[in-house]
């Protein structure tokens, strides 16, 4: 299961400033995240860290993440020898991790452990192989009682749908 534990605080070192009504600058919301910054939000580490970069982030709404698929990943040794294909379950997990970036930064929700708890209406459209760049868009559909969330996820390679579906999450104490 996917988990995340930290709520992000705005890192102003890499963000732009926006002028306010009184003429002072206030930090803009960060819209991209490096691998090192992603690791501050998500507890996943090798070999289960499946997001290399966040290329677009809209607070409380959506995130778009990138996974660069390489032959060096351990699952390709057995899935499948001579014909490496990224397992569908890892594609779904990668989408959930992108969703975790949104959930980790929701305002007014206590810091805790979000767990990926379900998938609905997931469809796989094509294979993902080494050399592909998986682009995952995950949008928040709703949050209930500050403990449950549902997100719509889409993974693409070169503009072609790879996988899509709804992901559910739950906050555990």
XYZ file of N, CA and C in Angstrom:
519
model
N 0.827 -1.185 0.000
C 0.000 0.000 0.000
C 0.868 1.244 0.000
N 0.403 2.283 -0.601
C 1.109 3.553 -0.606
C 0.835 4.289 0.689
N 1.843 4.977 1.166
C 1.655 5.780 2.362
C 2.360 7.105 2.195
N 1.898 8.092 2.923
C 2.625 9.334 2.985
C 2.461 9.911 4.373
N 3.492 10.605 4.829
C 3.489 10.979 6.228
C 3.675 12.454 6.505
N 4.244 13.219 5.614
C 4.518 14.615 5.921
C 3.602 15.551 5.163
N 3.257 16.632 5.809
C 2.550 17.701 5.139
C 3.595 18.730 4.758
N 3.584 19.161 3.519
C 4.597 20.084 3.028
C 4.402 21.484 3.582
N 5.509 22.125 3.810
C 5.493 23.558 4.034
C 6.147 24.174 2.822
N 5.687 25.319 2.422
C 6.182 25.950 1.204
C 7.669 26.195 1.294
N 8.420 25.710 0.324
C 9.841 25.962 0.228
C 10.014 27.208 -0.627
N 10.333 28.315 0.007
C 10.413 29.571 -0.732
C 11.723 29.742 -1.479
N 12.677 28.854 -1.275
C 13.970 28.996 -1.940
C 13.848 28.894 -3.458
N 12.940 28.047 -3.938
C 12.811 27.839 -5.376
C 11.510 28.379 -5.941
N 10.786 29.193 -5.190
C 9.519 29.703 -5.694
C 9.629 31.184 -6.006
N 8.767 31.624 -6.891
C 8.747 33.027 -7.276
C 7.924 33.816 -6.274
N 8.036 35.124 -6.336
C 7.224 35.980 -5.481
C 6.178 36.681 -6.322
N 5.038 36.935 -5.690
C 3.962 37.664 -6.344
C 3.679 38.923 -5.546
N 3.483 40.049 -6.223
C 3.158 41.264 -5.478
C 1.755 41.171 -4.894
N 1.584 41.662 -3.670
C 0.274 41.685 -3.027
C -0.328 43.067 -3.198
N -1.549 43.245 -2.695
C -2.233 44.530 -2.831
C -1.478 45.665 -2.162
N -0.774 45.365 -1.063
C -0.044 46.421 -0.362
C 1.358 46.651 -0.939
N 1.677 45.991 -2.053
C 2.941 46.215 -2.730
C 4.074 45.310 -2.276
N 3.882 44.548 -1.195
C 4.929 43.634 -0.716
C 4.864 42.326 -1.501
N 6.000 41.662 -1.582
C 6.037 40.376 -2.256
C 5.618 39.276 -1.291
N 4.845 38.325 -1.806
C 4.519 37.142 -1.025
C 4.905 35.939 -1.876
N 5.351 34.846 -1.246
C 5.818 33.713 -2.033
C 4.686 33.068 -2.820
N 4.985 32.719 -4.067
C 4.016 32.009 -4.908
C 4.014 30.543 -4.502
N 2.939 29.862 -4.817
C 2.870 28.435 -4.538
C 3.774 27.712 -5.518
N 4.548 26.807 -5.010
C 5.482 26.032 -5.830
C 4.682 25.109 -6.747
N 5.023 25.073 -8.028
C 4.261 24.255 -8.968
C 5.054 23.089 -9.552
N 6.339 22.983 -9.243
C 7.143 21.840 -9.678
C 7.964 21.351 -8.494
N 8.301 20.062 -8.513
C 9.074 19.475 -7.430
C 10.117 18.524 -8.000
N 11.321 18.593 -7.468
C 12.393 17.682 -7.845
C 12.248 16.383 -7.062
N 13.052 15.408 -7.400
C 13.046 14.132 -6.694
C 13.324 14.332 -5.211
N 14.277 15.185 -4.902
C 14.622 15.431 -3.500
C 13.448 16.053 -2.743
N 12.715 16.937 -3.391
C 11.553 17.554 -2.757
C 10.402 16.555 -2.613
N 10.232 15.683 -3.593
C 9.203 14.646 -3.519
C 9.453 13.757 -2.308
N 10.712 13.453 -2.038
C 11.040 12.594 -0.906
C 10.694 13.230 0.437
N 10.492 14.538 0.475
C 10.033 15.192 1.704
C 8.547 14.935 1.943
N 7.794 14.654 0.873
C 6.352 14.411 0.970
C 6.018 12.942 1.145
N 6.731 12.089 0.409
C 6.408 10.668 0.357
C 7.479 9.840 1.055
N 7.088 8.810 1.793
C 8.082 7.970 2.472
C 8.717 6.920 1.562
N 8.253 6.771 0.344
C 8.751 5.721 -0.545
C 10.219 5.933 -0.895
N 10.957 4.857 -0.921
C 12.361 4.857 -1.313
C 12.590 3.681 -2.257
N 13.762 3.650 -2.875
C 14.103 2.585 -3.808
C 13.824 1.229 -3.165
N 13.242 0.314 -3.887
C 12.833 0.361 -5.290
C 11.375 0.788 -5.491
N 10.757 1.366 -4.465
C 9.342 1.690 -4.577
C 9.045 3.163 -4.768
N 10.055 3.993 -4.916
C 9.830 5.401 -5.251
C 9.608 5.463 -6.755
N 8.388 5.773 -7.170
C 8.011 5.659 -8.577
C 7.673 6.987 -9.244
N 8.057 8.096 -8.619
C 7.832 9.417 -9.214
C 9.171 10.147 -9.246
N 9.610 10.547 -10.434
C 10.898 11.216 -10.583
C 10.793 12.730 -10.494
N 9.635 13.277 -10.855
C 9.486 14.736 -10.883
C 8.005 15.081 -10.930
N 7.658 16.188 -10.291
C 6.324 16.765 -10.444
C 6.508 17.978 -11.353
N 5.832 17.963 -12.499
C 6.001 19.037 -13.487
C 4.898 20.081 -13.412
N 3.817 19.763 -12.723
C 2.757 20.740 -12.517
C 2.003 20.357 -11.251
N 1.750 21.353 -10.405
C 1.033 21.135 -9.158
C 0.101 22.309 -8.920
N -1.171 21.991 -8.697
C -2.171 22.994 -8.365
C -2.693 22.617 -6.977
N -2.417 23.428 -5.962
C -2.788 23.064 -4.592
C -4.256 22.664 -4.464
N -4.458 21.571 -3.740
C -5.792 21.035 -3.434
C -6.567 20.599 -4.665
N -5.911 20.514 -5.822
C -6.619 20.124 -7.042
C -5.966 18.981 -7.797
N -4.710 19.175 -8.235
C -4.093 18.148 -9.076
C -2.580 18.245 -9.057
N -1.960 17.161 -9.540
C -0.522 17.131 -9.768
C -0.271 16.309 -11.026
N 0.780 16.690 -11.738
C 1.227 15.925 -12.902
C 2.656 15.498 -12.615
N 2.874 14.194 -12.653
C 4.188 13.649 -12.333
C 4.769 12.850 -13.477
N 6.087 12.694 -13.427
C 6.836 11.965 -14.451
C 7.552 10.782 -13.814
N 7.508 9.651 -14.499
C 8.285 8.466 -14.144
C 9.067 8.070 -15.381
N 10.391 8.147 -15.288
C 11.248 7.706 -16.383
C 11.493 6.212 -16.213
N 11.026 5.430 -17.149
C 11.095 3.976 -17.059
C 12.416 3.515 -17.667
N 13.230 2.825 -16.853
C 14.524 2.352 -17.335
C 14.644 0.839 -17.180
N 15.484 0.253 -17.992
C 15.701 -1.195 -17.965
C 16.339 -1.647 -16.651
N 16.971 -0.738 -15.925
C 17.675 -1.089 -14.697
C 16.758 -1.365 -13.507
N 15.474 -1.183 -13.656
C 14.549 -1.389 -12.545
C 14.399 -2.886 -12.254
N 14.341 -3.247 -10.964
C 14.394 -4.666 -10.587
C 13.249 -5.523 -11.113
N 12.056 -4.966 -11.313
C 10.930 -5.791 -11.760
C 11.106 -6.305 -13.189
N 11.969 -5.666 -13.970
C 12.152 -6.105 -15.357
C 12.937 -7.411 -15.467
N 13.615 -7.818 -14.400
C 14.320 -9.106 -14.442
C 13.350 -10.270 -14.614
N 12.176 -10.142 -14.029
C 11.228 -11.248 -14.109
C 9.929 -10.918 -14.809
N 9.780 -9.691 -15.278
C 8.496 -9.275 -15.890
C 8.748 -8.581 -17.213
N 9.004 -9.176 -18.234
C 9.222 -10.587 -18.487
C 10.595 -10.743 -19.123
N 11.338 -11.821 -18.814
C 12.657 -12.004 -19.430
C 12.553 -11.972 -20.964
N 13.356 -11.136 -21.578
C 13.344 -11.009 -23.032
C 12.271 -10.069 -23.556
N 11.322 -9.683 -22.726
C 10.265 -8.746 -23.139
C 9.813 -7.924 -21.925
N 10.636 -6.971 -21.510
C 10.338 -6.219 -20.288
C 9.100 -5.331 -20.433
N 8.164 -5.507 -19.505
C 6.929 -4.727 -19.462
C 6.723 -4.280 -18.020
N 6.450 -2.999 -17.812
C 6.191 -2.497 -16.461
C 4.874 -3.082 -15.960
N 4.896 -3.714 -14.783
C 3.665 -4.295 -14.252
C 2.587 -3.232 -14.032
N 1.350 -3.576 -14.377
C 0.231 -2.655 -14.212
C 0.072 -2.181 -12.783
N 0.319 -3.053 -11.834
C 0.177 -2.669 -10.430
C 1.169 -1.552 -10.068
N 2.334 -1.524 -10.699
C 3.302 -0.452 -10.438
C 2.900 0.843 -11.133
N 2.224 0.744 -12.251
C 1.696 1.947 -12.912
C 0.650 2.594 -12.003
N -0.244 1.774 -11.465
C -1.269 2.287 -10.550
C -0.608 2.858 -9.294
N 0.382 2.182 -8.759
C 1.098 2.690 -7.580
C 1.766 4.028 -7.882
N 2.356 4.170 -9.051
C 2.993 5.443 -9.423
C 1.950 6.563 -9.483
N 0.771 6.267 -10.035
C -0.286 7.271 -10.059
C -0.702 7.639 -8.633
N -0.800 6.651 -7.750
C -1.168 6.916 -6.360
C -0.125 7.798 -5.673
N 1.147 7.597 -5.995
C 2.188 8.434 -5.398
C 2.068 9.884 -5.869
N 1.710 10.083 -7.115
C 1.466 11.450 -7.591
C 0.288 12.042 -6.818
N -0.753 11.258 -6.619
C -1.877 11.712 -5.816
C -1.460 12.052 -4.398
N -0.491 11.325 -3.879
C 0.017 11.591 -2.539
C 0.621 12.972 -2.393
N 1.164 13.499 -3.467
C 1.714 14.857 -3.438
C 0.600 15.867 -3.164
N -0.566 15.660 -3.753
C -1.707 16.556 -3.520
C -2.210 16.384 -2.087
N -2.413 15.139 -1.673
C -2.965 14.877 -0.348
C -2.052 15.357 0.774
N -0.755 15.239 0.580
C 0.200 15.638 1.618
C 0.167 17.131 1.894
N -0.395 17.900 0.983
C -0.363 19.350 1.120
C -1.743 19.975 1.272
N -2.750 19.170 1.564
C -4.091 19.730 1.750
C -4.116 20.609 2.996
N -4.653 21.807 2.878
C -4.726 22.679 4.046
C -5.787 22.174 5.026
N -5.606 22.511 6.284
C -6.588 22.201 7.333
C -6.798 20.710 7.562
N -5.859 19.899 7.131
C -5.937 18.467 7.428
C -4.681 18.106 8.214
N -4.898 17.473 9.363
C -3.773 17.177 10.241
C -2.752 16.278 9.553
N -1.532 16.420 10.007
C -0.460 15.578 9.480
C -0.739 14.143 9.891
N -0.587 13.237 8.962
C -0.852 11.845 9.268
C -0.408 10.934 8.148
N -0.877 9.729 8.207
C -0.483 8.707 7.252
C -1.644 8.425 6.302
N -1.527 8.913 5.053
C -2.518 8.602 4.018
C -2.144 7.265 3.406
N -3.103 6.385 3.267
C -2.845 5.090 2.639
C -3.717 4.939 1.408
N -3.130 4.406 0.362
C -3.835 4.085 -0.880
C -4.677 2.856 -0.574
N -6.014 2.983 -0.673
C -6.878 1.903 -0.207
C -7.745 1.251 -1.275
N -7.832 1.832 -2.451
C -8.684 1.182 -3.436
C -8.546 1.752 -4.831
N -8.969 0.936 -5.793
C -8.982 1.354 -7.194
C -10.331 0.974 -7.791
N -10.856 1.855 -8.603
C -12.131 1.606 -9.274
C -12.007 1.984 -10.746
N -12.688 1.226 -11.580
C -12.786 1.522 -13.002
C -11.421 1.700 -13.675
N -10.426 0.922 -13.238
C -9.091 1.027 -13.837
C -9.048 0.225 -15.128
N -8.512 0.868 -16.154
C -8.353 0.211 -17.451
C -6.938 0.445 -17.940
N -6.357 -0.592 -18.506
C -5.029 -0.497 -19.101
C -5.195 -0.462 -20.614
N -4.516 0.484 -21.255
C -4.700 0.709 -22.684
C -3.509 0.273 -23.537
N -2.301 0.330 -22.965
C -1.111 -0.096 -23.709
C -0.011 -0.452 -22.731
N 1.029 -1.101 -23.225
C 2.153 -1.509 -22.382
C 3.116 -0.343 -22.156
N 3.823 -0.420 -21.031
C 4.879 0.530 -20.721
C 6.179 -0.269 -20.686
N 7.169 0.195 -21.453
C 8.432 -0.536 -21.593
C 9.603 0.395 -21.282
N 10.781 -0.187 -21.033
C 11.951 0.669 -20.783
C 12.148 1.680 -21.911
N 12.488 2.893 -21.511
C 12.657 3.987 -22.460
C 11.446 4.900 -22.506
N 10.302 4.419 -22.016
C 9.101 5.254 -21.978
C 9.196 6.270 -20.842
N 8.515 7.383 -21.014
C 8.345 8.347 -19.939
C 6.853 8.384 -19.616
N 6.534 7.921 -18.425
C 5.146 7.871 -17.971
C 4.773 9.234 -17.402
N 3.724 9.828 -17.940
C 3.228 11.132 -17.478
C 1.879 10.886 -16.814
N 1.795 11.183 -15.518
C 0.613 10.854 -14.730
C -0.075 12.116 -14.234
N -1.347 12.250 -14.535
C -2.161 13.372 -14.072
C -3.167 12.825 -13.070
N -3.146 13.382 -11.863
C -4.040 12.913 -10.803
C -4.783 14.121 -10.244
N -6.113 14.058 -10.297
C -6.956 15.174 -9.850
C -7.805 14.745 -8.662
N -7.874 15.615 -7.665
C -8.676 15.359 -6.483
C -10.153 15.523 -6.822
N -10.948 14.499 -6.541
C -12.387 14.560 -6.771
C -13.107 15.037 -5.512
N -12.760 14.457 -4.361
C -13.362 14.879 -3.104
C -12.554 14.400 -1.904
N -12.797 15.065 -0.783
C -12.282 14.658 0.522
C -13.477 14.654 1.462
N -13.636 13.577 2.214
C -14.744 13.479 3.172
C -14.187 13.331 4.582
N -14.763 14.096 5.474
C -14.436 14.054 6.904
C -12.928 14.120 7.178
N -12.197 14.740 6.268
C -10.752 14.904 6.394
C -10.007 13.573 6.572
N -10.648 12.473 6.206
C -10.051 11.147 6.386
C -10.080 10.293 5.122
N -10.949 10.626 4.191
C -11.107 9.814 2.990
C -11.004 10.711 1.767
N -10.391 10.190 0.712
C -10.239 10.982 -0.511
C -10.385 10.083 -1.729
N -10.876 10.675 -2.811
C -10.956 9.972 -4.090
C -10.336 10.861 -5.144
N -9.577 10.240 -6.041
C -8.874 10.973 -7.081
C -9.065 10.273 -8.424
N -9.093 11.073 -9.486
C -9.134 10.559 -10.852
C -7.698 10.570 -11.382
N -7.255 9.441 -11.927
C -5.868 9.333 -12.380
C -5.800 8.910 -13.849
N -4.816 9.441 -14.531
C -4.564 9.107 -15.932
C -3.061 9.028 -16.139
N -2.600 7.946 -16.749
C -1.190 7.796 -17.114
C -1.094 7.725 -18.632
N -0.095 8.441 -19.170
C 0.102 8.488 -20.617
C 1.581 8.322 -20.958
N 1.837 7.830 -22.155
C 3.176 7.798 -22.744
C 3.045 8.382 -24.141
N 3.820 9.410 -24.422
C 3.788 10.076 -25.733
C 2.369 10.466 -26.149
N 1.572 10.948 -25.190
C 0.220 11.395 -25.480
C -0.807 10.280 -25.632
N -0.383 9.022 -25.505
C -1.302 7.888 -25.603
C -1.667 7.403 -24.210
N -2.961 7.154 -23.982
C -3.404 6.641 -22.686
C -2.783 5.283 -22.418
N -2.274 5.151 -21.207
C -1.721 3.881 -20.752
C -2.674 3.247 -19.747
N -3.138 4.061 -18.799
C -3.968 3.570 -17.711
C -4.800 4.735 -17.191
N -6.021 4.430 -16.741
C -6.860 5.443 -16.126
C -7.762 4.771 -15.111
N -8.207 5.548 -14.125
C -9.119 5.011 -13.131
C -9.231 5.924 -11.926
N -10.029 5.500 -10.955
C -10.225 6.249 -9.724
C -9.461 5.572 -8.593
N -8.803 6.377 -7.771
C -8.016 5.890 -6.647
C -8.619 6.419 -5.354
N -8.711 5.590 -4.345
C -9.204 6.040 -3.050
C -8.089 5.949 -2.018
N -8.173 6.841 -1.039
C -7.172 6.950 0.010
C -7.874 7.111 1.350
N -7.184 6.724 2.416
C -7.720 6.900 3.756
C -6.592 7.348 4.685
N -6.919 8.257 5.587
C -5.970 8.717 6.593
C -6.058 7.758 7.783
N -4.924 7.247 8.209
C -4.900 6.376 9.380
C -4.163 7.071 10.503
N -4.545 6.731 11.717
C -3.912 7.359 12.891
C -2.652 6.633 13.291
